[in-house]
Coordinates of N, CA, C and O in Angstrom, one line a residue:
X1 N -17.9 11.7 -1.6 CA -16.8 11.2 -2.3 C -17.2 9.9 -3.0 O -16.9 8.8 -2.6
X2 N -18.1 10.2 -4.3 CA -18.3 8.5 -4.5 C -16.9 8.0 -5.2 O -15.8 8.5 -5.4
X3 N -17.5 6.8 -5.4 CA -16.1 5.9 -6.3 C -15.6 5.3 -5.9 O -16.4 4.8 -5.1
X4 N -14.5 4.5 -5.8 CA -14.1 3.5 -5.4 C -12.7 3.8 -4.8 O -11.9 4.5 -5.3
X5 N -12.7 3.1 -3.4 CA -11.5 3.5 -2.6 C -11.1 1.8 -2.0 O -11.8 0.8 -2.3
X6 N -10.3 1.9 -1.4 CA -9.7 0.7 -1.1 C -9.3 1.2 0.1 O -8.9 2.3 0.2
X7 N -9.2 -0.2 1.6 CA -9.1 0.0 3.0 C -7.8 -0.7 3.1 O -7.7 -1.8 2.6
X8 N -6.7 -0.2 3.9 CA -5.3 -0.8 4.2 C -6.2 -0.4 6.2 O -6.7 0.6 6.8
X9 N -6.0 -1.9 6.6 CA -5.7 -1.6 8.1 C -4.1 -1.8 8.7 O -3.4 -2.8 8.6
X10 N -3.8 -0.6 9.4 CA -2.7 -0.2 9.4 C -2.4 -0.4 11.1 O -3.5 -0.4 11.8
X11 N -1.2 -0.5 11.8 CA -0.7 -0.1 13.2 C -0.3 1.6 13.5 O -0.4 2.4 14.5
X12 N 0.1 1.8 12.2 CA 0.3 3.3 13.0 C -0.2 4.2 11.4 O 0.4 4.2 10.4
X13 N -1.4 4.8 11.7 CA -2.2 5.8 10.3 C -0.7 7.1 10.2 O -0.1 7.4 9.1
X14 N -0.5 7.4 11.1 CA 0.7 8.4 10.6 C 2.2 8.0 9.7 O 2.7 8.6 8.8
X15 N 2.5 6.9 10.3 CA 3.6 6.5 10.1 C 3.3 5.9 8.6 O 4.3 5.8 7.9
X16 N 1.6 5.5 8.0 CA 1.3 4.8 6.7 C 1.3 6.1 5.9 O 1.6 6.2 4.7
X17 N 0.9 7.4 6.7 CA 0.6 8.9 5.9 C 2.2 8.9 5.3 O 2.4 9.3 4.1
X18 N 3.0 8.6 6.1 CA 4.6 9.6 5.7 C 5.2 8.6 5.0 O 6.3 9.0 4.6
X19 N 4.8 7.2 4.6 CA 5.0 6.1 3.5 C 4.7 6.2 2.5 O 5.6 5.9 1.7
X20 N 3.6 6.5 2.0 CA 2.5 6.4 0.9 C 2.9 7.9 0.3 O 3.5 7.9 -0.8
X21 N 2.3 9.2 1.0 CA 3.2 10.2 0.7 C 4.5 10.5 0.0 O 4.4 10.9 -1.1
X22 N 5.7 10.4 0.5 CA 7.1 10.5 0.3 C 7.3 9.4 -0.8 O 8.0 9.5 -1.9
X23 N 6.6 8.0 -0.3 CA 8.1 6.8 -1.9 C 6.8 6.6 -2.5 O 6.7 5.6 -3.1
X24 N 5.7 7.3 -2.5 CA 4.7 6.4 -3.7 C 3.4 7.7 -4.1 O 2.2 7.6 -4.4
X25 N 4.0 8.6 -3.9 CA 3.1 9.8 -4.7 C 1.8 10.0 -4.2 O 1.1 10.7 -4.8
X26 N 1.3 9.4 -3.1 CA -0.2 9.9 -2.8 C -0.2 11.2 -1.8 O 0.7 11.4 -1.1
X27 N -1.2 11.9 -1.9 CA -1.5 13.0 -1.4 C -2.4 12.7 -0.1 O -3.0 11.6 -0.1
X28 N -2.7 13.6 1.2 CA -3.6 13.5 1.9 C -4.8 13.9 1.8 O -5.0 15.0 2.5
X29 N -5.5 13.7 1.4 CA -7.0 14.1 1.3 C -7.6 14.3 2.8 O -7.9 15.4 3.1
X30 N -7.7 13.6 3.5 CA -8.4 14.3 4.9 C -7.8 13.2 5.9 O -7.6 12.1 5.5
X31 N -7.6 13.5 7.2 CA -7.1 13.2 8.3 C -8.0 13.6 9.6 O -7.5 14.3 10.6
X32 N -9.4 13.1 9.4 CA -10.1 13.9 10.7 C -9.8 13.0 11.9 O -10.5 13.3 12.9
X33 N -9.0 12.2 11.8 CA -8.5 11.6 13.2 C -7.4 11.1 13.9 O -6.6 11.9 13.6
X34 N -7.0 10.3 14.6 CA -5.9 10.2 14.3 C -5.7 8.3 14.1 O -4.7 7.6 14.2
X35 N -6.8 8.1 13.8 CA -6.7 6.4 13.6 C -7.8 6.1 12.6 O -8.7 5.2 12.5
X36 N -7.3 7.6 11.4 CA -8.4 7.4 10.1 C -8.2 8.5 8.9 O -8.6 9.7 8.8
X37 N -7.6 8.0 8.1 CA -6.9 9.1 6.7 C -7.7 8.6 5.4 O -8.3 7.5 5.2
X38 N -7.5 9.7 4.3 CA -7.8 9.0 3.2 C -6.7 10.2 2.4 O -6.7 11.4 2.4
X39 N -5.8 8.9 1.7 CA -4.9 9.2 0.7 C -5.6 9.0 -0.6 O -6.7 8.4 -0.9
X40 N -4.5 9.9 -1.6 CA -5.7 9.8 -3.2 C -3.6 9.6 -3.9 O -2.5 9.8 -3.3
X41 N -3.7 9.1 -5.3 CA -3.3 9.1 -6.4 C -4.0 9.0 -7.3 O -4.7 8.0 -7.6
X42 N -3.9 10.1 -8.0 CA -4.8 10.3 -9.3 C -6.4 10.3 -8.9 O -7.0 11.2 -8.4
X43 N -7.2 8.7 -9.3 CA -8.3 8.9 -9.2 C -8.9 7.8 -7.9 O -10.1 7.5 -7.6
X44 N -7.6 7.3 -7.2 CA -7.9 6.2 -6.6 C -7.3 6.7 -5.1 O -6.3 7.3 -4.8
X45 N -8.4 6.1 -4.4 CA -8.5 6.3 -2.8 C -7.9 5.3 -2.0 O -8.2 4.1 -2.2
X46 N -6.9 5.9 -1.0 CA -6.7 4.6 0.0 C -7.2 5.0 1.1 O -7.1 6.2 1.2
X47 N -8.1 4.2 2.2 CA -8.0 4.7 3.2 C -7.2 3.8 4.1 O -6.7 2.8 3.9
X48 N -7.2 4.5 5.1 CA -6.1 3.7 6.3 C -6.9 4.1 7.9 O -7.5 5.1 8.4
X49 N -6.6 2.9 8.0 CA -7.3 2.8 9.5 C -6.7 2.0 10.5 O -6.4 0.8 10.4
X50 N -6.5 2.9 11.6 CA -5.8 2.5 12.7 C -6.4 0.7 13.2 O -7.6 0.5 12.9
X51 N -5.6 -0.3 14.0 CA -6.8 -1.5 14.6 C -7.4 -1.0 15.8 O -8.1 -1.8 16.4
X52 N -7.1 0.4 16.3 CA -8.4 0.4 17.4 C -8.9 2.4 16.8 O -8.6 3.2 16.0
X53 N -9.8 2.2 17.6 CA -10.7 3.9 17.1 C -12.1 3.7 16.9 O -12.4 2.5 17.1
X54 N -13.1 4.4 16.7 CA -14.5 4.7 17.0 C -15.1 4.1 15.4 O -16.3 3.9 15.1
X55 N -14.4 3.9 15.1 CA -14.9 3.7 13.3 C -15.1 2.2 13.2 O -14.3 1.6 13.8
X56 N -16.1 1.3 12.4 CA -16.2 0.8 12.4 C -15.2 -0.6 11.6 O -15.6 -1.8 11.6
X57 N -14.0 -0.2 11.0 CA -12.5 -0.7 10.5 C -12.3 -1.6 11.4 O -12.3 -2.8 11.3
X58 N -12.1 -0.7 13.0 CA -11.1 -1.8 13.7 C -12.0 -2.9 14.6 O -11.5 -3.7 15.4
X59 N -13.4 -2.8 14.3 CA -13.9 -3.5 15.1 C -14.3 -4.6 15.1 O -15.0 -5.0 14.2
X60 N -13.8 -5.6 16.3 CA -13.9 -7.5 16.0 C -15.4 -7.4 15.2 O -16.2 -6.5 15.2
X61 N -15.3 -8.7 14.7 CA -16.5 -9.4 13.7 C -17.4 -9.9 15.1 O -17.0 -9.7 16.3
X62 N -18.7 -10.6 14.6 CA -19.2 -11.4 15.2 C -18.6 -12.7 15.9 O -18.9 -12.8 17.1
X63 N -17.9 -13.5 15.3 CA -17.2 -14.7 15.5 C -15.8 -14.4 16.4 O -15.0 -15.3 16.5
X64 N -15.6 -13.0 17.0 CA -14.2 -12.4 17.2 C -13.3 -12.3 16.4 O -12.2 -12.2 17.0
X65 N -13.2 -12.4 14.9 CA -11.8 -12.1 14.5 C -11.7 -10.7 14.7 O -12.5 -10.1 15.4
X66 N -10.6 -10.1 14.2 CA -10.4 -8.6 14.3 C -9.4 -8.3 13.2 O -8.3 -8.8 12.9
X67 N -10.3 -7.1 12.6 CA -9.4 -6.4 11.1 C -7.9 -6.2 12.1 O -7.8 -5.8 13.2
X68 N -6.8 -6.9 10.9 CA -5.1 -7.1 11.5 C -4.8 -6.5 9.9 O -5.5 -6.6 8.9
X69 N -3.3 -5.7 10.0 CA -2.8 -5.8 8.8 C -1.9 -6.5 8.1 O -1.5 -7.3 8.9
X70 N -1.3 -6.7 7.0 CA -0.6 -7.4 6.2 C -1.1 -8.7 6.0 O -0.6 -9.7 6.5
X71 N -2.5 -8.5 4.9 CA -2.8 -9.9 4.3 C -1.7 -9.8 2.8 O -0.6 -9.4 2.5
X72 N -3.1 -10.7 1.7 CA -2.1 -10.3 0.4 C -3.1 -9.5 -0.5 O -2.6 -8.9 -1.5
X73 N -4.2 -9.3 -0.3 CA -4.8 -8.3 -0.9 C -3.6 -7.2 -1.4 O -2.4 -7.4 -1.1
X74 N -4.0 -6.1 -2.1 CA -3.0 -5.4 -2.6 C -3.8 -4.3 -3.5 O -4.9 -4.4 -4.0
X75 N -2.7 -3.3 -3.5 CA -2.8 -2.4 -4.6 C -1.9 -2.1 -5.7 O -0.7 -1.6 -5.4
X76 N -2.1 -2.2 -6.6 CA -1.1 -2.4 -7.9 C -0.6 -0.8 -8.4 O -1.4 0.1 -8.8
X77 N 0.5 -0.6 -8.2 CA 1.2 0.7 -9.1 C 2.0 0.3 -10.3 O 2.9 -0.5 -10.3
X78 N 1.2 1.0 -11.3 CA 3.0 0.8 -12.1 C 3.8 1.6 -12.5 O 3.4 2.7 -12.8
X79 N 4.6 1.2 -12.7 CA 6.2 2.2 -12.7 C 6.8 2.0 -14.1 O 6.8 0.9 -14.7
X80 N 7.4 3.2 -14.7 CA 8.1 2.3 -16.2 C 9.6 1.9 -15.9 O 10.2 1.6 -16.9
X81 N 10.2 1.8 -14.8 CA 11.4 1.2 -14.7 C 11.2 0.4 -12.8 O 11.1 1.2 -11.9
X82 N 11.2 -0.6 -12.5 CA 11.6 -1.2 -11.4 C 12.2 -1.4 -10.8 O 12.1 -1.3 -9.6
X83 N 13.4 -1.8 -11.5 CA 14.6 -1.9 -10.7 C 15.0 -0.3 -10.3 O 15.2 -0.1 -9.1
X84 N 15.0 0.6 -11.1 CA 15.2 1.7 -10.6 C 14.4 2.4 -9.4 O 14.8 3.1 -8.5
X85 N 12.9 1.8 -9.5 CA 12.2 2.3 -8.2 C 12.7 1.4 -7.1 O 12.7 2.0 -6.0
X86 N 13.1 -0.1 -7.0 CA 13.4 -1.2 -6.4 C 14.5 -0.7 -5.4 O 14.5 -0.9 -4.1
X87 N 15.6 0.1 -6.3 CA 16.6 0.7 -5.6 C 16.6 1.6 -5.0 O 16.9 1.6 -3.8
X88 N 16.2 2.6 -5.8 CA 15.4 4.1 -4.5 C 14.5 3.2 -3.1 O 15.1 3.3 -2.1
X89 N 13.6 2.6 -3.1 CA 13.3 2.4 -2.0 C 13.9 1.3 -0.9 O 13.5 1.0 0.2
X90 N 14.9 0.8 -1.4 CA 15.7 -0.4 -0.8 C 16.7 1.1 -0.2 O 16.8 1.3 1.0
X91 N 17.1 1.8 -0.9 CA 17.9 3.0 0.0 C 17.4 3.7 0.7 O 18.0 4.4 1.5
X92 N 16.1 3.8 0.6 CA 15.0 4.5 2.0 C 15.0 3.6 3.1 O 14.6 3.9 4.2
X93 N 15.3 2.3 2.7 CA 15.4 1.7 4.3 C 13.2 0.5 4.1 O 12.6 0.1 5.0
X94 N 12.8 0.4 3.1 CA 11.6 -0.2 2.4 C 12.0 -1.5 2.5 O 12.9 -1.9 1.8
X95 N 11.0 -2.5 3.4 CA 10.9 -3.9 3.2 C 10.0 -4.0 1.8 O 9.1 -3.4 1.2
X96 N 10.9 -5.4 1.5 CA 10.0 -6.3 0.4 C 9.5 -7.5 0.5 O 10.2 -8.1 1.4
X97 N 8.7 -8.1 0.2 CA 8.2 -9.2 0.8 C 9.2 -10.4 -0.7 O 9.2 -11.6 -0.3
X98 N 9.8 -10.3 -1.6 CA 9.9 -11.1 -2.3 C 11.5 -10.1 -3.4 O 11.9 -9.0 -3.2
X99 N 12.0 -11.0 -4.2 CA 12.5 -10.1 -5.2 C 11.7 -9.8 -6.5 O 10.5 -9.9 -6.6
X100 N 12.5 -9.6 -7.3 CA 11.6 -9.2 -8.6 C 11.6 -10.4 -9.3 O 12.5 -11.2 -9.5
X101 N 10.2 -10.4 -9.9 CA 9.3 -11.6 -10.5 C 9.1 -11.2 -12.0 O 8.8 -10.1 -12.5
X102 N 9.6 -12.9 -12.6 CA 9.2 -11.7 -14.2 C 8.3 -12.8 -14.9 O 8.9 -13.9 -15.0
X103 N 7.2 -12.8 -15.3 CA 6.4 -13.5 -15.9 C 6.0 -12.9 -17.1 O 6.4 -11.8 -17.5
X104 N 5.0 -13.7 -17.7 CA 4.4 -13.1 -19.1 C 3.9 -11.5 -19.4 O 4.0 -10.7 -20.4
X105 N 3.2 -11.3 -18.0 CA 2.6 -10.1 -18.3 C 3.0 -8.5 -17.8 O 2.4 -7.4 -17.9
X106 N 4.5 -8.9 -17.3 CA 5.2 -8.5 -16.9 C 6.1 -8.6 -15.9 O 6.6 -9.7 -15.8
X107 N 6.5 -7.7 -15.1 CA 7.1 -7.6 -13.8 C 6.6 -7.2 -12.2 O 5.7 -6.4 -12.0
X108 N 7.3 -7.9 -11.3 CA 6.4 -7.4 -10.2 C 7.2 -7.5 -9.1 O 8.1 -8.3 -9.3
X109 N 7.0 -6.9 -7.9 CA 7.5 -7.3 -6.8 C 6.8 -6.7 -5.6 O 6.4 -5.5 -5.5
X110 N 6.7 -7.5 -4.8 CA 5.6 -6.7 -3.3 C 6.0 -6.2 -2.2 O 6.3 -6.9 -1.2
X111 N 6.3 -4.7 -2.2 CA 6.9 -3.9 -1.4 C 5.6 -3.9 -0.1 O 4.4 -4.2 -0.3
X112 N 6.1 -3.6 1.3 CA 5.4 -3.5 2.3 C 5.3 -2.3 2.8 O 6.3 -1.5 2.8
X113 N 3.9 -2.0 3.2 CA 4.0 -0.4 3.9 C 4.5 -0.4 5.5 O 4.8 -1.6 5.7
X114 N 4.7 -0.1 6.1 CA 5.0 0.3 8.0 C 4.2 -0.9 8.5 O 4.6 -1.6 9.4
X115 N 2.6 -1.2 7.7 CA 2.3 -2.2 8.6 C 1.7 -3.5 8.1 O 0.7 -4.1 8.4
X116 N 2.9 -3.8 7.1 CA 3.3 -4.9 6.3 C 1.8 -5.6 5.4 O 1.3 -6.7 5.4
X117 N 1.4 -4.3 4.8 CA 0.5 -4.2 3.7 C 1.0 -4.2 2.5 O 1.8 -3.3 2.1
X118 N 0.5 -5.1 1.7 CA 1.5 -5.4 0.2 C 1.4 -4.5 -0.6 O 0.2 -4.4 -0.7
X119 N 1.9 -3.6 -1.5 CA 1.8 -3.1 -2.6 C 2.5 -3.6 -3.5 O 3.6 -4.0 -3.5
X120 N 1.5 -3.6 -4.7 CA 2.4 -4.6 -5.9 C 3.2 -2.9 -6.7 O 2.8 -1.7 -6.9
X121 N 4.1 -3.4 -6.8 CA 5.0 -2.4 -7.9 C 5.0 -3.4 -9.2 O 5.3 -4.5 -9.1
X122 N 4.6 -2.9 -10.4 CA 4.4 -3.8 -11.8 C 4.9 -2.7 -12.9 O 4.8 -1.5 -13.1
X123 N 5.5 -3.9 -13.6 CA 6.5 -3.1 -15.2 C 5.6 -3.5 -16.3 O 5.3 -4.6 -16.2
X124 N 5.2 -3.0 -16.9 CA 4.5 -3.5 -18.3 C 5.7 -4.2 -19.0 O 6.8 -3.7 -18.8
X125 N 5.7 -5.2 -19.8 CA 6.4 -5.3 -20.9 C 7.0 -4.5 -21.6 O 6.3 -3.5 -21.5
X126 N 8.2 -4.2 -22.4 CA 8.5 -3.1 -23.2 C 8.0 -3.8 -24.6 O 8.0 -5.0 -24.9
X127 N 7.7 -2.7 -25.4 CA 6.6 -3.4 -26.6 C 7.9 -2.4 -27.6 O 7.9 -2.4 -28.8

Protein backbone atom coordinates (compact mmCIF):
# COMPACT_ATOMS: atom_id res chain seq x y z
CA UNK A 1 0.00 0.00 0.00
CA UNK A 2 2.30 2.82 -0.92
CA UNK A 3 1.31 6.50 -0.37
CA UNK A 4 0.59 8.41 2.11
CA UNK A 5 -1.62 7.64 5.17
CA UNK A 6 -1.91 9.48 8.26
CA UNK A 7 -1.88 7.85 12.11
CA UNK A 8 -4.90 8.92 14.60
CA UNK A 9 -3.96 7.24 18.17
CA UNK A 10 -7.20 6.37 19.37
CA UNK A 11 -8.73 4.74 23.01
CA UNK A 12 -11.14 2.59 21.47
CA UNK A 13 -10.06 1.41 17.26
CA UNK A 14 -13.78 0.18 17.01
CA UNK A 15 -15.65 2.80 18.43
CA UNK A 16 -13.07 5.36 15.80
CA UNK A 17 -14.22 2.50 12.95
CA UNK A 18 -18.13 3.31 13.60
CA UNK A 19 -17.20 7.33 13.63
CA UNK A 20 -15.27 7.76 10.64
CA UNK A 21 -17.48 5.22 8.77
CA UNK A 22 -21.18 6.40 9.45
CA UNK A 23 -20.69 10.79 9.75
CA UNK A 24 -17.50 11.09 7.54
CA UNK A 25 -17.54 8.54 4.54
CA UNK A 26 -14.51 6.38 5.07
CA UNK A 27 -14.59 2.81 4.33
CA UNK A 28 -12.61 -0.09 6.18
CA UNK A 29 -9.84 -1.23 4.37
CA UNK A 30 -8.42 -3.93 6.84
CA UNK A 31 -8.90 -4.57 10.60
CA UNK A 32 -6.26 -7.42 11.33
CA UNK A 33 -6.57 -6.61 14.95
CA UNK A 34 -8.27 -5.33 17.30
CA UNK A 35 -6.02 -2.33 18.36
CA UNK A 36 -5.13 -1.57 14.52
CA UNK A 37 -7.45 -0.53 11.33
CA UNK A 38 -6.85 1.36 8.23
CA UNK A 39 -9.70 3.50 6.95
CA UNK A 40 -9.52 5.01 3.25
CA UNK A 41 -11.54 8.11 1.65
CA UNK A 42 -10.97 8.39 -1.73
CA UNK A 43 -7.15 8.33 -2.04
CA UNK A 44 -6.21 8.95 1.56
CA UNK A 45 -5.50 6.56 4.46
CA UNK A 46 -6.16 6.81 8.13
CA UNK A 47 -4.82 4.52 10.35
CA UNK A 48 -5.97 4.13 13.89
CA UNK A 49 -4.24 2.51 16.61
CA UNK A 50 -5.30 1.46 19.82
CA UNK A 51 -2.53 3.14 23.04
CA UNK A 52 -1.73 -0.41 23.98
CA UNK A 53 -1.12 -3.61 21.31
CA UNK A 54 1.97 -5.40 19.75
CA UNK A 55 2.55 -2.62 17.06
CA UNK A 56 4.83 -0.35 17.38
CA UNK A 57 2.01 3.07 17.60
CA UNK A 58 1.43 2.45 21.24
CA UNK A 59 4.77 2.10 22.39
CA UNK A 60 6.50 4.66 25.15
CA UNK A 61 9.43 6.66 23.41
CA UNK A 62 12.87 6.45 24.87
CA UNK A 63 12.50 9.41 27.28
CA UNK A 64 8.86 7.57 28.46
CA UNK A 65 6.41 9.68 26.79
CA UNK A 66 3.69 7.53 25.32
CA UNK A 67 1.59 8.04 21.93
CA UNK A 68 -1.95 9.66 23.74
CA UNK A 69 -4.80 10.92 21.62
CA UNK A 70 -6.30 14.26 20.90
CA UNK A 71 -3.33 16.58 19.92
CA UNK A 72 -4.14 19.34 17.13
CA UNK A 73 -2.55 17.69 14.29
CA UNK A 74 -5.57 17.02 12.03
CA UNK A 75 -7.08 15.98 8.89
CA UNK A 76 -8.92 18.35 6.74
CA UNK A 77 -12.34 17.46 4.90
CA UNK A 78 -14.23 19.62 2.87
CA UNK A 79 -17.78 19.86 2.67
CA UNK A 80 -19.73 22.44 0.31
CA UNK A 81 -22.19 23.38 3.02
CA UNK A 82 -21.11 23.37 6.98
CA UNK A 83 -23.48 24.49 8.82
CA UNK A 84 -25.54 21.81 7.24
CA UNK A 85 -22.90 19.10 7.99
CA UNK A 86 -22.37 21.06 11.55
CA UNK A 87 -26.02 20.17 12.21
CA UNK A 88 -26.29 16.62 11.10
CA UNK A 89 -23.46 15.83 13.39
CA UNK A 90 -24.42 18.01 16.44
CA UNK A 91 -27.81 15.72 16.08
CA UNK A 92 -25.71 12.46 16.16
CA UNK A 93 -24.67 13.38 19.52
CA UNK A 94 -20.65 14.76 17.76
CA UNK A 95 -18.33 16.91 20.04
CA UNK A 96 -16.74 20.02 18.68
CA UNK A 97 -13.81 21.46 19.97
CA UNK A 98 -14.76 25.17 18.83
CA UNK A 99 -17.79 26.90 16.74
CA UNK A 100 -17.58 27.88 13.24
CA UNK A 101 -14.59 30.10 12.20
CA UNK A 102 -14.75 32.28 9.17
CA UNK A 103 -11.59 33.69 7.88
CA UNK A 104 -10.15 34.59 4.51
CA UNK A 105 -9.64 31.34 3.11
CA UNK A 106 -12.61 30.10 4.17
CA UNK A 107 -14.45 28.26 6.89
CA UNK A 108 -13.72 25.80 9.52
CA UNK A 109 -14.50 24.11 12.57
CA UNK A 110 -12.79 21.11 14.57
CA UNK A 111 -15.00 18.29 15.13
CA UNK A 112 -13.65 15.43 17.54
CA UNK A 113 -13.52 11.74 16.89
CA UNK A 114 -14.40 9.18 20.20
CA UNK A 115 -10.91 9.85 21.18
CA UNK A 116 -10.85 13.61 20.89
CA UNK A 117 -8.79 13.66 17.58
CA UNK A 118 -9.36 16.87 15.61
CA UNK A 119 -10.83 16.74 12.30
CA UNK A 120 -10.98 20.03 10.53
CA UNK A 121 -14.42 20.34 8.52
CA UNK A 122 -13.51 23.33 5.87
CA UNK A 123 -15.97 25.44 3.31
CA UNK A 124 -14.20 26.87 0.43
CA UNK A 125 -15.38 30.30 -0.28
CA UNK A 126 -18.25 30.63 -2.62
CA UNK A 127 -16.65 32.17 -5.82
Amino acid sequence: MPGISMRYIVDDVDAALEFYTRHLGFSVALHPAPSFAILTRGGFRLLVSGTTGPGGASQAMPDGRKPEPGGWNRIQIEVTDLEAEVTKLRQAGANFRNDIVQGIGGKQILLEDPAGNPVELFEAPKR
